[in-house]
Structures are given as structure tokens and as C-alpha cells.
Coordinates of C-alpha atoms and ligand atoms in Angstrom, one line a residue:
X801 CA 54.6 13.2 -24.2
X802 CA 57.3 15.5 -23.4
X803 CA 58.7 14.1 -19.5
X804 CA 58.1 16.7 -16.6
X805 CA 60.6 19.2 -16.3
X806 CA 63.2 18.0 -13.6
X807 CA 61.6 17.4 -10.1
X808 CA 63.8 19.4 -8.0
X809 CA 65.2 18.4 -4.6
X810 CA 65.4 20.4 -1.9
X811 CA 68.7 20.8 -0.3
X812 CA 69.5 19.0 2.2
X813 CA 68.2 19.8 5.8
X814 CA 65.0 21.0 4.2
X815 CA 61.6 19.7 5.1
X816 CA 59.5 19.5 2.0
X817 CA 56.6 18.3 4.3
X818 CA 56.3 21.7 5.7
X819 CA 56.8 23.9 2.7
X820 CA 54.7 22.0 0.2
X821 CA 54.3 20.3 -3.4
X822 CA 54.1 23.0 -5.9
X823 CA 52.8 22.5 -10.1
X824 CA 54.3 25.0 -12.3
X825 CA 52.5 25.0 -15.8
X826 CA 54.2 27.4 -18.3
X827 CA 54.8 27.0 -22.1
X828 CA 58.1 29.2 -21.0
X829 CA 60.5 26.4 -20.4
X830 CA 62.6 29.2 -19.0
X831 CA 60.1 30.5 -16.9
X832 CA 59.1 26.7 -15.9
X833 CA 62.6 25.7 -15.3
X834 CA 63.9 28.8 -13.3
X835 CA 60.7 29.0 -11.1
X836 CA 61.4 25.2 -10.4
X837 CA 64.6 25.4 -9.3
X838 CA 64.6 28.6 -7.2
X839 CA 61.1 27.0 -5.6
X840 CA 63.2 23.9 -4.6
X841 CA 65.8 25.2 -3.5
X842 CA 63.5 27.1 -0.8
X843 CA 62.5 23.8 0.3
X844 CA 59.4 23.2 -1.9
X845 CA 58.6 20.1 -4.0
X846 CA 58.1 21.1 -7.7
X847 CA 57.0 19.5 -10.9
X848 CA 56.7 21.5 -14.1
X849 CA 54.6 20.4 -16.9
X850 CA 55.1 22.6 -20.7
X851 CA 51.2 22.4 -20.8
X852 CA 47.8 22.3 -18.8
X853 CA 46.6 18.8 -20.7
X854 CA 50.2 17.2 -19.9
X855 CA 49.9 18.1 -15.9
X856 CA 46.3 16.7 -16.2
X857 CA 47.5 13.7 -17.3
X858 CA 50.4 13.0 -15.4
X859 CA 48.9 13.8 -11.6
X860 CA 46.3 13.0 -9.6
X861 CA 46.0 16.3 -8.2
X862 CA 45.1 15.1 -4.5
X863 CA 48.3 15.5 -2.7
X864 CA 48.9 19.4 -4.7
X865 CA 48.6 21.9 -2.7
X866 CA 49.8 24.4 -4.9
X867 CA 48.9 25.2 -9.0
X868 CA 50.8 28.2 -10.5
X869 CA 50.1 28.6 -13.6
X870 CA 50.5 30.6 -16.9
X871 CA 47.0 32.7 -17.8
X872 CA 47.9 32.4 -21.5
X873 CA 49.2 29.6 -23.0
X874 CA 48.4 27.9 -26.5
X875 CA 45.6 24.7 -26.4
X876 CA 44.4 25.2 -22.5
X877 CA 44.6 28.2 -20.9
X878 CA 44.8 29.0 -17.3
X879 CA 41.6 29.3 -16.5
X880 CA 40.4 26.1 -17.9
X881 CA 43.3 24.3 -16.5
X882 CA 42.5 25.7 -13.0
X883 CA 38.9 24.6 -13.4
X884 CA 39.4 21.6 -14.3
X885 CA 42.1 21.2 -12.0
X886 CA 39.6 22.4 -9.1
X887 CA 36.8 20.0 -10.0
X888 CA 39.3 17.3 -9.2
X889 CA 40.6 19.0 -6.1
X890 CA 38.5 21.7 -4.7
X891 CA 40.9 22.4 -1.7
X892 CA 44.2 23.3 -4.3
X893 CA 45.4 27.0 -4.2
X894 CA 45.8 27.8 -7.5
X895 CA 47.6 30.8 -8.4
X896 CA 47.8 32.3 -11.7
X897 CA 50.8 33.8 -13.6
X898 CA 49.5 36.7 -15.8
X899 CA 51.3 39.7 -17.5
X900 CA 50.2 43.8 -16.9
X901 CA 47.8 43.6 -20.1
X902 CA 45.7 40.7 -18.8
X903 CA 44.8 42.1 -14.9
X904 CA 41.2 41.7 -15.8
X905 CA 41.5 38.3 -17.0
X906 CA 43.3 37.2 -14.1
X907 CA 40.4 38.7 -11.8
X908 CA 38.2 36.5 -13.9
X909 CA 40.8 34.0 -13.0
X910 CA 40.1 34.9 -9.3
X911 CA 36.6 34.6 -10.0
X912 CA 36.8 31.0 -10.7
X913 CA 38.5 29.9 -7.5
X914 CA 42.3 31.0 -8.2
X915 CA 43.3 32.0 -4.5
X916 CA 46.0 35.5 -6.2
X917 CA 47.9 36.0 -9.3
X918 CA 51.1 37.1 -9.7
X919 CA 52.2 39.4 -12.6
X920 CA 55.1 38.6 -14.9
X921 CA 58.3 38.5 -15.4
X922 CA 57.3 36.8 -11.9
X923 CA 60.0 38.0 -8.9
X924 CA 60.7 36.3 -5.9
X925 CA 59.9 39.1 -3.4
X926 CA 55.8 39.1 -5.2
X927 CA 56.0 35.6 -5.2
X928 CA 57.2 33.9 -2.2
X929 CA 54.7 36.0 0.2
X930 CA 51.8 34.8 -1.8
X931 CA 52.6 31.0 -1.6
X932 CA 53.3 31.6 2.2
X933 CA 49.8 33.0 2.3
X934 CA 48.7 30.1 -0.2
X935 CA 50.4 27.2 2.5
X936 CA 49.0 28.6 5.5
X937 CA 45.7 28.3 4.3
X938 CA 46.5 24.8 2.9
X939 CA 47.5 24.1 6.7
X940 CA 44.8 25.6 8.1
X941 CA 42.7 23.8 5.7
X942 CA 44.4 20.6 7.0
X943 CA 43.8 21.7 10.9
X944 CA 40.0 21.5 10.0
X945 CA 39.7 18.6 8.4
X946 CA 41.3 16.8 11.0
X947 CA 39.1 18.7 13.3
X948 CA 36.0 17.9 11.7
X949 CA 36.7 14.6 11.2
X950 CA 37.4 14.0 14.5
X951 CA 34.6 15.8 15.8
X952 CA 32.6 13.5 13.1
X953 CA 34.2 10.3 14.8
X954 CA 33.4 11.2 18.6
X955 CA 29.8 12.0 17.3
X956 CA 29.5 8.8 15.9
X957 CA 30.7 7.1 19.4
X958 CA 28.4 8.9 21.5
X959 CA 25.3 8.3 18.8
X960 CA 26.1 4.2 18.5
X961 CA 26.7 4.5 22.6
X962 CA 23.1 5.9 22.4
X963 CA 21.6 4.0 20.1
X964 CA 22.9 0.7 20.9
X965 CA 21.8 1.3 24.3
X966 CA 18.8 -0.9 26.1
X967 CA 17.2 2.1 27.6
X968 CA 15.6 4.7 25.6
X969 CA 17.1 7.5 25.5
X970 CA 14.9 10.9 24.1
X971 CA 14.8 14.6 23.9
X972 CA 11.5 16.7 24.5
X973 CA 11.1 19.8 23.2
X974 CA 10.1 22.7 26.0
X975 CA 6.1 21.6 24.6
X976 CA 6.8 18.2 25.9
X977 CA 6.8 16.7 22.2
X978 CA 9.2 14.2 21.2
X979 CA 12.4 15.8 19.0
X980 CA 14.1 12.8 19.3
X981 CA 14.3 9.0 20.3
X982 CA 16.9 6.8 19.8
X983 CA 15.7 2.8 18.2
X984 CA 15.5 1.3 21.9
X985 CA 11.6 2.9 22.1
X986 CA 11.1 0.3 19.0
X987 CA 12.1 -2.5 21.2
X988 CA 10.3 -1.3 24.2
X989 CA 7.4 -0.1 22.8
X990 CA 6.6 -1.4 19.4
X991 CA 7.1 2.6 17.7
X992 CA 9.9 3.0 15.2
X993 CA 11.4 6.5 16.2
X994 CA 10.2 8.6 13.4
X995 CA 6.5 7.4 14.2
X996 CA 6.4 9.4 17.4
X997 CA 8.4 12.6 16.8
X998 CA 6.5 15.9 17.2
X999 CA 3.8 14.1 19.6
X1000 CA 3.9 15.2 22.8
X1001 CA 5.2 12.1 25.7
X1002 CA 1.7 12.3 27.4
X1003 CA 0.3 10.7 24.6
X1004 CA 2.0 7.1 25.5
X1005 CA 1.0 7.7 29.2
X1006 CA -1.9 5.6 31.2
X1007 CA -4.5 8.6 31.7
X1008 CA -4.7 7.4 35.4
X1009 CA -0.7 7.8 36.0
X1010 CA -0.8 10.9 34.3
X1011 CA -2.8 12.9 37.0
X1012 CA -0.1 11.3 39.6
X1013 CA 2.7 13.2 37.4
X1014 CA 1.3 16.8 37.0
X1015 CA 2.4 18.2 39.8
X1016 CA 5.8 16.6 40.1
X1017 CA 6.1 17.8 35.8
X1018 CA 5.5 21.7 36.4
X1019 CA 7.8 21.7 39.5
X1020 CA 10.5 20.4 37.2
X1021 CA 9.8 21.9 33.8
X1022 CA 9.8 25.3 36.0
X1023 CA 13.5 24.5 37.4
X1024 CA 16.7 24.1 35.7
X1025 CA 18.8 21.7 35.7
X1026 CA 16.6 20.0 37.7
X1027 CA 16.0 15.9 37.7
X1028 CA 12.7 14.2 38.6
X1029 CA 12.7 9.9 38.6
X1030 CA 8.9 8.9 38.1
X1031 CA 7.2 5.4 37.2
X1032 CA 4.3 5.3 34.5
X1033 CA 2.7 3.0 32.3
X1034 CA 3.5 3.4 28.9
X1035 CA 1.3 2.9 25.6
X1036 CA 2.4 -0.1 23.6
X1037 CA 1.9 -0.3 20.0
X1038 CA 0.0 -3.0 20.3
X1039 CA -2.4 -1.7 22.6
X1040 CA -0.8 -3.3 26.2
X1041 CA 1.1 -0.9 28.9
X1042 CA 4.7 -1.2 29.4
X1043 CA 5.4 0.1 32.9
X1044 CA 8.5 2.6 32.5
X1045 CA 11.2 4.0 34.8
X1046 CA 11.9 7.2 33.8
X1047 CA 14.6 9.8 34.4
X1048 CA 14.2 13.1 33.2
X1049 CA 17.0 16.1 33.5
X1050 CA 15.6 20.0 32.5
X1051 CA 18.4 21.1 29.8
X1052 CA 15.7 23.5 28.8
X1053 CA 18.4 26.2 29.5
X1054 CA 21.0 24.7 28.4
X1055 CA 21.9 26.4 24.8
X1056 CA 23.5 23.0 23.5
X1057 CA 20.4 20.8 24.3
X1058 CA 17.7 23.5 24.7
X1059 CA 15.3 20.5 25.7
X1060 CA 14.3 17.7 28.5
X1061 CA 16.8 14.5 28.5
X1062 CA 14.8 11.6 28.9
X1063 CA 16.5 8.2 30.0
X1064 CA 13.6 5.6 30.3
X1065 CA 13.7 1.4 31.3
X1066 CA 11.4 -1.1 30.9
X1067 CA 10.4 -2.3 34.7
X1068 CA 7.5 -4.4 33.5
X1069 CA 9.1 -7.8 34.1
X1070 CA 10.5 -6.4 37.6
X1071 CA 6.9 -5.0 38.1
X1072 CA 5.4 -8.2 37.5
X1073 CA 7.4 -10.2 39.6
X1074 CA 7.5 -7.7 42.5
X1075 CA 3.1 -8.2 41.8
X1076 CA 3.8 -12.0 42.1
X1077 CA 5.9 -12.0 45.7
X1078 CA 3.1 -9.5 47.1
X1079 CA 0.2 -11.7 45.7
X1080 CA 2.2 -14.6 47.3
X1081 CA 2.9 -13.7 50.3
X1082 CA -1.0 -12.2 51.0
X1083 CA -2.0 -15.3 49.2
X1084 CA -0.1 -17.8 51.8
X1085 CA -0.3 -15.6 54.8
X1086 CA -4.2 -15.3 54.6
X1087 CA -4.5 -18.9 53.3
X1088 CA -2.8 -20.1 55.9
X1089 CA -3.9 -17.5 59.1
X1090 CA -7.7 -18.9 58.3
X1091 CA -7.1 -22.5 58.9
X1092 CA -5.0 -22.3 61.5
X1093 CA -7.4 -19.6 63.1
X1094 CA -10.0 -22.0 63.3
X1095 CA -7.7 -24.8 64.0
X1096 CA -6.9 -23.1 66.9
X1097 CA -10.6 -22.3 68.2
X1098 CA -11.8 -26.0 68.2
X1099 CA -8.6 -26.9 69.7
X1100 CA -9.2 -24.6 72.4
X1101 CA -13.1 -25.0 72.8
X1102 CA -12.0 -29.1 73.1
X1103 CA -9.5 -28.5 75.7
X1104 CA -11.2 -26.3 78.1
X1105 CA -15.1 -27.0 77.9
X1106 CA -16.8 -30.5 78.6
X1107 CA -18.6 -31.1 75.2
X1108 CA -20.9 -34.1 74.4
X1109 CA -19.5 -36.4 72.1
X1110 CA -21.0 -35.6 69.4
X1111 CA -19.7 -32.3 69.4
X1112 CA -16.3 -33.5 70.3
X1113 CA -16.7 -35.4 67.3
X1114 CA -17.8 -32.6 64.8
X1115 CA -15.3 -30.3 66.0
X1116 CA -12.7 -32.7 65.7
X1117 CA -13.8 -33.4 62.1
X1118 CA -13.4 -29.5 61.3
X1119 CA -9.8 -29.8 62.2
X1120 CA -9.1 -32.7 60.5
X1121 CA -10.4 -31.0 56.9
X1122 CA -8.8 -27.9 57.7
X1123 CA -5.7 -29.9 58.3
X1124 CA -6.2 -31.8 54.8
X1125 CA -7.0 -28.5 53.5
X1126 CA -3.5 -27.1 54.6
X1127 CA -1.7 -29.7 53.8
X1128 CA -2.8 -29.4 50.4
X1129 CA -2.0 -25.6 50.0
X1130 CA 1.9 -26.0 51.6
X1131 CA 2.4 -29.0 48.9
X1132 CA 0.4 -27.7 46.1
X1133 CA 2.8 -24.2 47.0
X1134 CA 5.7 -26.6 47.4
X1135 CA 5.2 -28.4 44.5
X1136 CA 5.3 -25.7 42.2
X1137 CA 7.7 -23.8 43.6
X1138 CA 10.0 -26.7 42.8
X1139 CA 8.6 -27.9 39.4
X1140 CA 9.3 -23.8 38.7
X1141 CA 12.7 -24.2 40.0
X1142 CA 13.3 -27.2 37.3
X1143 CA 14.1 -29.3 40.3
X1144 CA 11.3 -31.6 40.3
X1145 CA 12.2 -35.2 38.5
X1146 CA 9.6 -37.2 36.5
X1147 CA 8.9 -40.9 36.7
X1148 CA 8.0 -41.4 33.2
X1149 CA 6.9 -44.6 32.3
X1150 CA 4.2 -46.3 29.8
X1151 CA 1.4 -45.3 32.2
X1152 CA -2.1 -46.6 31.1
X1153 CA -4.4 -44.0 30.8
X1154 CA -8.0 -45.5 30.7
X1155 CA -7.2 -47.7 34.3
X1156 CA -6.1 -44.0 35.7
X1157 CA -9.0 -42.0 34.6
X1158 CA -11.4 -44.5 35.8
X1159 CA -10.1 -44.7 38.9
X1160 CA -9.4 -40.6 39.5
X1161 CA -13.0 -40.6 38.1
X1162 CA -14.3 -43.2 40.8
X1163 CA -12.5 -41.5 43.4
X1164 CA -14.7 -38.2 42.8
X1165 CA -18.2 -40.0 42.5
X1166 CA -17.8 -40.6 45.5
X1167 CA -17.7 -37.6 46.9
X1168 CA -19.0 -36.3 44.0
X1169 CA -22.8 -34.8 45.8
X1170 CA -25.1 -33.4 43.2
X1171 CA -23.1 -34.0 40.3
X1172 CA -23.1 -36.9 37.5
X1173 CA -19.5 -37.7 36.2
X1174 CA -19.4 -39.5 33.2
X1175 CA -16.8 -40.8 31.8
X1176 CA -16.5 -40.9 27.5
X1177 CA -13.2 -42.8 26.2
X1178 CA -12.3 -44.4 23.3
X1179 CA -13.0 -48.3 23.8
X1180 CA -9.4 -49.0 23.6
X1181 CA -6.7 -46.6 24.8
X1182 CA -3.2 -46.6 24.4
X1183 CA -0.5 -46.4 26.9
X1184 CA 0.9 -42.6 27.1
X1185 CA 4.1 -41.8 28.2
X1186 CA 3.8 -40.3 31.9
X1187 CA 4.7 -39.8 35.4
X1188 CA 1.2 -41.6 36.6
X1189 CA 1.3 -40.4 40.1
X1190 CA 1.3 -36.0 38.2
X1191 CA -1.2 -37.5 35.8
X1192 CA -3.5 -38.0 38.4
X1193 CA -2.9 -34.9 40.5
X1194 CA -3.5 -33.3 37.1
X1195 CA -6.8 -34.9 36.3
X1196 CA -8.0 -34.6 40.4
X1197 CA -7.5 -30.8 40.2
X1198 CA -9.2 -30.4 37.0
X1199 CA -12.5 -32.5 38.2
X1200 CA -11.9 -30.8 41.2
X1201 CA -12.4 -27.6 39.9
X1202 CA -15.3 -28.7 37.5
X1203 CA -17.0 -29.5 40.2
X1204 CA -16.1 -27.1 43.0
X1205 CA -17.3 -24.6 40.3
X1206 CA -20.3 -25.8 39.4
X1207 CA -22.1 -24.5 42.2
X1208 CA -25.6 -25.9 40.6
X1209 CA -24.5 -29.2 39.6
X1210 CA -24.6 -30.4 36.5
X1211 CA -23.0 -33.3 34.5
X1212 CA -19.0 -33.2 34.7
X1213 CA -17.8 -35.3 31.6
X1214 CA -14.1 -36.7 31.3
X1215 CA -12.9 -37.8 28.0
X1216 CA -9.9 -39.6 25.9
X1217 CA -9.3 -40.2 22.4
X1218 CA -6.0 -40.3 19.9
X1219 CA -4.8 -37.7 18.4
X1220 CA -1.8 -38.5 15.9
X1221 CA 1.1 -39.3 18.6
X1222 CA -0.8 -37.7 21.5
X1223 CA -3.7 -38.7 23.5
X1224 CA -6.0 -35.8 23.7
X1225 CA -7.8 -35.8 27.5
X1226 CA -11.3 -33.2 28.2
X1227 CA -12.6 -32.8 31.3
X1228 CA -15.8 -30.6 30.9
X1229 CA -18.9 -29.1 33.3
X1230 CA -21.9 -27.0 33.1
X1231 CA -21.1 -24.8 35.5
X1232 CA -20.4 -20.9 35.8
X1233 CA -17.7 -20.8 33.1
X1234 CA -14.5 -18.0 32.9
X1235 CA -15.0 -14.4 31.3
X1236 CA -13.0 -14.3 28.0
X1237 CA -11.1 -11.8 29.8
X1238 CA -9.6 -13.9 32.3
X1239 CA -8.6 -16.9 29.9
X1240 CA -4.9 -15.6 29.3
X1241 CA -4.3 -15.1 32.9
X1242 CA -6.0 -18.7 33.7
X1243 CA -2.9 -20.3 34.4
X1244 CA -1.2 -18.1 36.0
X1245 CA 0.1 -18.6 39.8
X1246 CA -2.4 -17.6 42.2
X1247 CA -4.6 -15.8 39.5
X1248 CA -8.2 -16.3 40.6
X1249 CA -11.5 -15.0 38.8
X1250 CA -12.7 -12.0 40.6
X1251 CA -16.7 -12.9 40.8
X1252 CA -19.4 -12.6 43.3
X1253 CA -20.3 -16.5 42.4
X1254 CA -17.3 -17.5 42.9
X1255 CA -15.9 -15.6 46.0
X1256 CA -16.8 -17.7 48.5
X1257 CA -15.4 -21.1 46.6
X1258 CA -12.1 -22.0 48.0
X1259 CA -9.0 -22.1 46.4
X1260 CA -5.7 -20.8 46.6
X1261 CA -5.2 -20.5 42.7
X1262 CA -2.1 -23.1 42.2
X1263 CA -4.3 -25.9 40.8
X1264 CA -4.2 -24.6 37.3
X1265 CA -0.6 -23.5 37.4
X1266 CA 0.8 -26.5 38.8
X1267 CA -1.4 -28.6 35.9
X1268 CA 0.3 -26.7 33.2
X1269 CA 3.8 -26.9 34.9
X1270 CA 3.3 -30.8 34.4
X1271 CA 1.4 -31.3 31.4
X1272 CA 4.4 -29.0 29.7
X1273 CA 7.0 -31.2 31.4
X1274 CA 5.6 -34.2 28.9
X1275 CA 6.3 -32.2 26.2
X1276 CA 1.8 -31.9 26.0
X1277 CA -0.3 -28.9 25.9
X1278 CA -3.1 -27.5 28.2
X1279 CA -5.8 -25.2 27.1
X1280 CA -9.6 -24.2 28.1
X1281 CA -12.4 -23.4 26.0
X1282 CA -15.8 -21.6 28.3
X1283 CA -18.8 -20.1 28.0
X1284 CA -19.9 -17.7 30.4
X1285 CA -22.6 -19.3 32.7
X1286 CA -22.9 -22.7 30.7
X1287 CA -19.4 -24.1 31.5
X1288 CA -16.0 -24.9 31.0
X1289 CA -14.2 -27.5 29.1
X1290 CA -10.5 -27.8 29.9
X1291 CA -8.4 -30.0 27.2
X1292 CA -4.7 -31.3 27.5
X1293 CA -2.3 -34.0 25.5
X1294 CA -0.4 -36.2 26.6
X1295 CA 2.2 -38.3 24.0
X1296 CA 1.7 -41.9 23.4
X1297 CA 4.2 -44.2 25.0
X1298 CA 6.9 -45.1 22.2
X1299 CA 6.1 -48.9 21.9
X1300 CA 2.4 -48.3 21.9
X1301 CA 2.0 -46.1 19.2
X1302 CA 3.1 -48.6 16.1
X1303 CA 1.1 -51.6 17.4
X1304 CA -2.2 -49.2 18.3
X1305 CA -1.4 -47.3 14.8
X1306 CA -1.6 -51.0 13.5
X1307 CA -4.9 -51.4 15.0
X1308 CA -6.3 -48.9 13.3
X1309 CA -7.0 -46.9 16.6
Ligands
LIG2292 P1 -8.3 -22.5 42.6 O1 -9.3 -23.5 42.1 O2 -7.5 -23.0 43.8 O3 -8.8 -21.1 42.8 P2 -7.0 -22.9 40.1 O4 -5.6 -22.5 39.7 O5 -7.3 -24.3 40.0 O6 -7.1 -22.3 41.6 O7 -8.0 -22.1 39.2 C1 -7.8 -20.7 39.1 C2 -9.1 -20.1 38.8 O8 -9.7 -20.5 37.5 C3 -10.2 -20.4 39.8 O9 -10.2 -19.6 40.9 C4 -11.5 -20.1 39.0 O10 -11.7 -18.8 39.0 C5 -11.1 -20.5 37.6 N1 -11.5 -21.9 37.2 C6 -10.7 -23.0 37.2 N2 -11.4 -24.0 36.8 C7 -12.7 -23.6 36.5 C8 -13.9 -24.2 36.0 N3 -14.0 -25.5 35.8 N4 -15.0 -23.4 35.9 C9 -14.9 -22.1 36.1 N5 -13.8 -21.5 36.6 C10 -12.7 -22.2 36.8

């Protein structure tokens, strides 16, 4: 391979940044050599190559910004060269060296990306204009590639700021139909974006928070610029409502955005927990203004009238039950509060099951009325490992409840058997039983069946709540199986105490 003609220097003082890196293909070594040398010596950087297959292999064409080339030349010719050349660089300026005769092949030359030819014997004055021309629209070439990449990167930072954001961020169309949403609606609401563009926003809203929004929607959609902050609940994928905070800002005008900006949050938990305080405090207020109403009334009607004694005595015995009753409600509410709160500490200790379930169990009979408890555990049970004193407010609340809703009577069964490491505990009555509806609610604080039957049964709905809080705090599980208007059968575990289980297992229990 014959080396590359000299690569000139400039002269000192002279910024080859600025002017350029020029390739000068001629077969002409005169040619070559005199057009590198002049070039340089005006500040360029020039390489001359004899031939278009020696400058193909010798560069790597990227960092060219100027080819000037001979149109005829034996092997590769200047066209060839310049397309190949361009397939390799697509932003070079090539410009193509061509005598009088071969105008129309240089315009073919043209044709094929050369940016101007020069003709030959090539001067100075017809040259140095065009590579002027040729370097300011290599700069200008530059200017937008820096432009467009920086334009690419700021996009990129405002799309990741958007989609790694926990709201959801969206654009409606002037129709109300979704154009886009960024990935948070998957999280929110179970859609992946695509799934929902080109459906209009009303089809994830509750119908009966719709009608709320109309007019407050026209009023906006008919103003620009305009904001409106609204509340709904919104359709989840899988069926449930996720209740949304939503802020949306008219850009319908707007030529950039031509749509409505739509920033929405998922309230549901804060929802939910605002539900709970307003259920709690109606819950305690009334619970607790009914007692102490009628506390208050056979206090009174003692105090200031002269009543025979056995009407002393029966009022007296309504204040001391409402009294009981109350101070059941503050502990039950105390209680769970405080279990809630993690700060309630366990006594757990190898607790024998049977001896407590017999005596909970003989505890109720007593006051048991109409009912028949029965009692249906394994001969021998093992020890479990429990806080005794929980394990009986556990099993009181659930008899309690099988009886206080068993309005009819009816046998109330408690049970025990093993279970692998757990004992397995049933308590079950015939009584009015729980709509399937209600079951996943169930344990909820203060959540009580909305019935006609069961309306005037008292209760404050902790029991339940409180049972779970404890049964999950020895690591067991609490569950309910019902049929409407034949009864209810409430199931829990408990674990066997650690130095039972291999001696009972040993048994064959
Ligand atoms: P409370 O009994 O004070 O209302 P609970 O938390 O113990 O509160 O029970 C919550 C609700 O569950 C009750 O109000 C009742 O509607 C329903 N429930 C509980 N136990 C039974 C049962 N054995 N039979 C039918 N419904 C029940």
C-alpha cells in the first residue's frame, strides 16, 4: 500500500479544530500533493490517498468532514467512492473534482449526495468558497445534533419524572378519551396503559359519582386554562373501586398539549381510614350516650321519688348491667386499640385447652336460656401454646355471639381436635347465619351485618376484631364458614405447646 501522501500541519497559530479535516483522493500526485499543502497551510487538516480503495481502507470516515475527490480515476471512480464513502458517513460533504467535459457527470455526482464540484485545473479562488460553504454546513450540522440530542435527553427526564411517578399522570383528548397514561394507572388500577387509550375517562367512573361531576366537567371543559380538583371512584380491573383524587388543567388551547392534563392519586387507604374514625367515633358516641342515658334516668327516678323496694331493686339492677355493659365496650375499644397499636404483651404459656373450654363453656350454660351447648373434644387434648386469660376472652365472645344471634335457640356446639402442630377449635350455632356478602368484612372493626333480625341485638362490633387481633398474635388463623338462616360455624388454630407435641405425636393423638 502506497503510505498517505504527507499529512500536512498547519502553521502555527492555526486552529485545525475550526477549519476542518479534509480527504483529497486524486491519482494526480501533483494535484494531491499541491491541494494538500496549500489546504494546510490555510489551517485545514489534510490526508491524500492516490486512490478511492486506499482512503477506504486507511479511515474510518467518522471524524471527515470533508471528501474532495477526483470524478475520474482508474479502478474506483468518484462516484463510487463517494457512495460508498456516504453509506459509512452520511453527514460528510463530499465534493467532487471534475474537468469541463464531464459537467454532466459531476451533476450525477450531485445527484448521489456530493454537496458541489469544482472544475479542474482546481484554483484557489473556486475552491476555498465552496469548502467555506461545505464547513458551515458541517457546523451547522454539528449545532443540531447537539440540539437534538439534548432536546432527546431533557425529554427523557421529564418522561422517566413522569413515568416513575406514584400518581398517574394522563392526557385526554377534547372527547374526553384517553391519548395517554403513563404506567402508574397499572399500579392503581390494574390497566396496562395501552389497554385504555382511545376510551373515554367516564368509562372507569362509579355511574353514581358521575352525575355529581357533570356540571363541574362542562364548566371546565368550556374554560381555558382552567383547573377543577374532584373525587370519584374509579373502575378497577378487577372489578373493585379505587376512590381517586383528581386534578385536571384545560390545555385544550394550548397548541403544545391541545388536550386535558390529568394528575390523579389513589385516596382509597385515606378514604378508608377517614370511614373508620367516622364509624368510630358514631360508634362510641352512641354506644356510650345510650347507657349512660338510661344510667342517668334510674339514677334520677331513685333519688328523687320514694319507690318500693322492689322497684329500687329492679332499677338498680338496670344500672348495674348497663354498667357491665359499658365497661365491656371502653375495654373491648381499649383492648384493641392497644393490641392494634402492637403494644399489648402476651403471657404465653403451655395453657391446657380442654380445662378452659369446659370451664368458658360452663360459664355460658349458665346463662345460657334456651340454648343447649355442647361440648365435642377429642378425649385427650394437648397443651397449646397461649396466653389463657385471650384464649378465653376469645372463646366467650365467640359463644357469645352464637348465642346472642341465635335469636330461636338452637344447639351451640364447641369443639377441639389436632391438626398437625395446631389445635383446630369450632364453635358453631343454628342460628340466623351471615350473607356471603358480608364474610370479607366480618372481622373488620365495628363492621356489623345490616339486618332487620339482627338490629335490635347488641353489639358494638369489636368482638370479632379483637378475636382475630389475638388468634393472629399466636401465629393461628380465624375463619367462618355460614349458611344463611341455618347458622354459623366459626373455626380458629391455635399451635400446640413445644413440649407437648412430641409426647402427644407419640401417642398417636
Ligand atoms: P358485635 O357482636 O358486638 O356486633 P362482633 O365483632 O362480635 O360484634 O360481630 C360482628 C358482626 O358479625 C355481628 O354484628 C353480626 O352481624 C355478625 N356475627 C358475628 N357472629 C355471628 C354469628 N354467630 N351468627 C351470625 N352473625 C354473627
Amino acid at each position: 500500500m502506497i503510505p498517505p501522501d504527507e499529512t500536512a500541519l498547519p502553521p502555527a497559530g492555526t486552529d485545525t479544530v475550526a477549519q476542518g479535516h479534509i480527504v483529497i483522493v486524486d491519482d494526480d500526485p501533483r494535484v494531491r500533493t499541491a491541494l494538500c499543502q496549500t489546504l494546510a497551510d490555510r489551517g485545514y487538516h489534510t490526508q491524500g490517498f492516490p486512490s478511492g480503495a486506499e482512503a477506504l481502507s486507511a479511515l474510518c470516515w467518522t471524524d471527515v468532514d470533508v471528501l474532495l475527490c477526483d470524478l475520474m480515476m482508474p479502478e474506483m471512480d468518484g462516484i463510487t467512492l463517494l457512495r460508498t464513502v456516504l453509506e459509512i458517513a452520511p453527514d460528510l460533504v463530499g465534493i467532487i473534482m471534475t474537468g469541463q467535459g464531464s459537467i454532466p457527470t459531476a451533476v450525477a455526482a450531485m445527484q448521489v449526495g456530493a454537496f458541489d464540484y469544482v472544475l479542474k485545473p482546481v484554483t484557489l479562488s473556486a475552491l476555498l468558497p465552496v469548502l467555506s460553504r461545505a464547513m458551515t454546513v458541517r457546523r451547522l450540522q454539528a449545532e443540531c445534533q447537539w440540539a437534538a440530542e439534548a432536546l432527546r435527553r431533557r425529554e427523557e427526564h421529564f418522561r422517566a419524572l413522569i413515568e416513575h411517578a406514584l400518581d398517574i399522570v394522563a392526557i385526554l383528548n377534547e372527547d374526553g378519551t384517553f391519548r395517554y397514561l403513563s404506567p402508574a394507572i397499572t399500579q392503581v388500577l390494574g390497566y396496562p396503559p395501552a389497554e385504555l387509550l382511545g376510551t373515554p375517562d367516564e368509562a372507569l367512573i362509579h355511574p353514581d359519582d358521575l352525575t355529581g361531576l357533570w356540571d363541574a366537567r362542562t364548566h371546565f371543559l368550556r374554560t381555558p386554562g382552567a383547573t377543577i380538583t374532584v373525587e370519584y371512584r374509579a373502575l378497577h380491573k378487577d372489578g373493585s373501586f379505587r376512590t381517586l383524587e383528581v386534578i385536571g388543567n384545560n390545555l385544550l388551547h394550548n397548541p403544545a398539549m391541545a388536550g386535558i392534563v390529568i394528575n390523579a392519586r389513589d385516596i382509597s387507604e385515606r378514604k378508608e381510614a377517614e370511614r373508620l374514625k367516622d364509624d368510630m367515633v358514631s360508634v362510641v358516641s352512641h354506644e356510650l350516650r345510650t347507657p349512660l342515658t338510661s344510667l342517668r334516668g334510674f339514677a334520677e327516678l331513685l333519688l328523687t321519688r320514694e319507690l318500693p323496694p322492689d322497684k329500687q331493686r329492679q332499677f338498680l339492677t338496670i344500672i348495674h348491667d348497663e354498667t357491665v355493659r359499658l365497661t365491656h365496650l371502653i375495654n373491648d375499644f381499649l383492648d384493641l386499640q392497644r393490641m392494634q397499636a402492637g403494644r399489648q404483651t402476651y403471657h404465653l404459656a403451655c395453657t391446657d385447652l380442654g380445662a378452659l373450654l369446659r370451664d368458658t363453656v360452663a360459664v355460658f350454660t349458665s346463662e345460657a336460656g334456651p340454648h343447649v351447648i355442647r361440648i365435642e373434644t377429642a378425649a385427650t387434648l394437648p397443651p397449646v401454646h397461649a396466653d389463657g386469660e385471650r384464649l378465653r376472652q376469645v372463646l366467650a365472645n365467640l359463644l357469645s355471639n352464637a348465642i346472642k344471634f341465635s335469636p330461636h335457640g338452637g344447639a351451640v356446639t364447641v369443639g377441639a381436635r389436632l391438626d398437625g402442630a395446631q389445635v383446630l377449635v369450632w364453635v358453631a350455632d343454628q342460628g340466623l347465619g351471615i350473607p356471603p356478602e358480608a364474610l370479607p368484612k366480618l372481622f373488620s372493626k365495628f363492621f356489623r351485618v345490616e339486618h332487620h333480625e339482627t338490629r335490635h341485638i347488641g353489639g358494638t362490633g369489636l368482638g370479632l376484631a379483637l378475636v382475630k387481633e389475638i388468634i393472629e398474635a399466636h401465629h393461628g388463623a380465624i375463619w367462618v364458614e355460614s349458611v344463611l338462616g341455618k347458622g354459623s360455624t366459626f373455626f380458629f388454630t391455635v399451635p400446640v405447646a413445644a413440649t407437648a407435641a412430641p409426647s402427644l405425636r407419640a401417642h398417636g393423638v
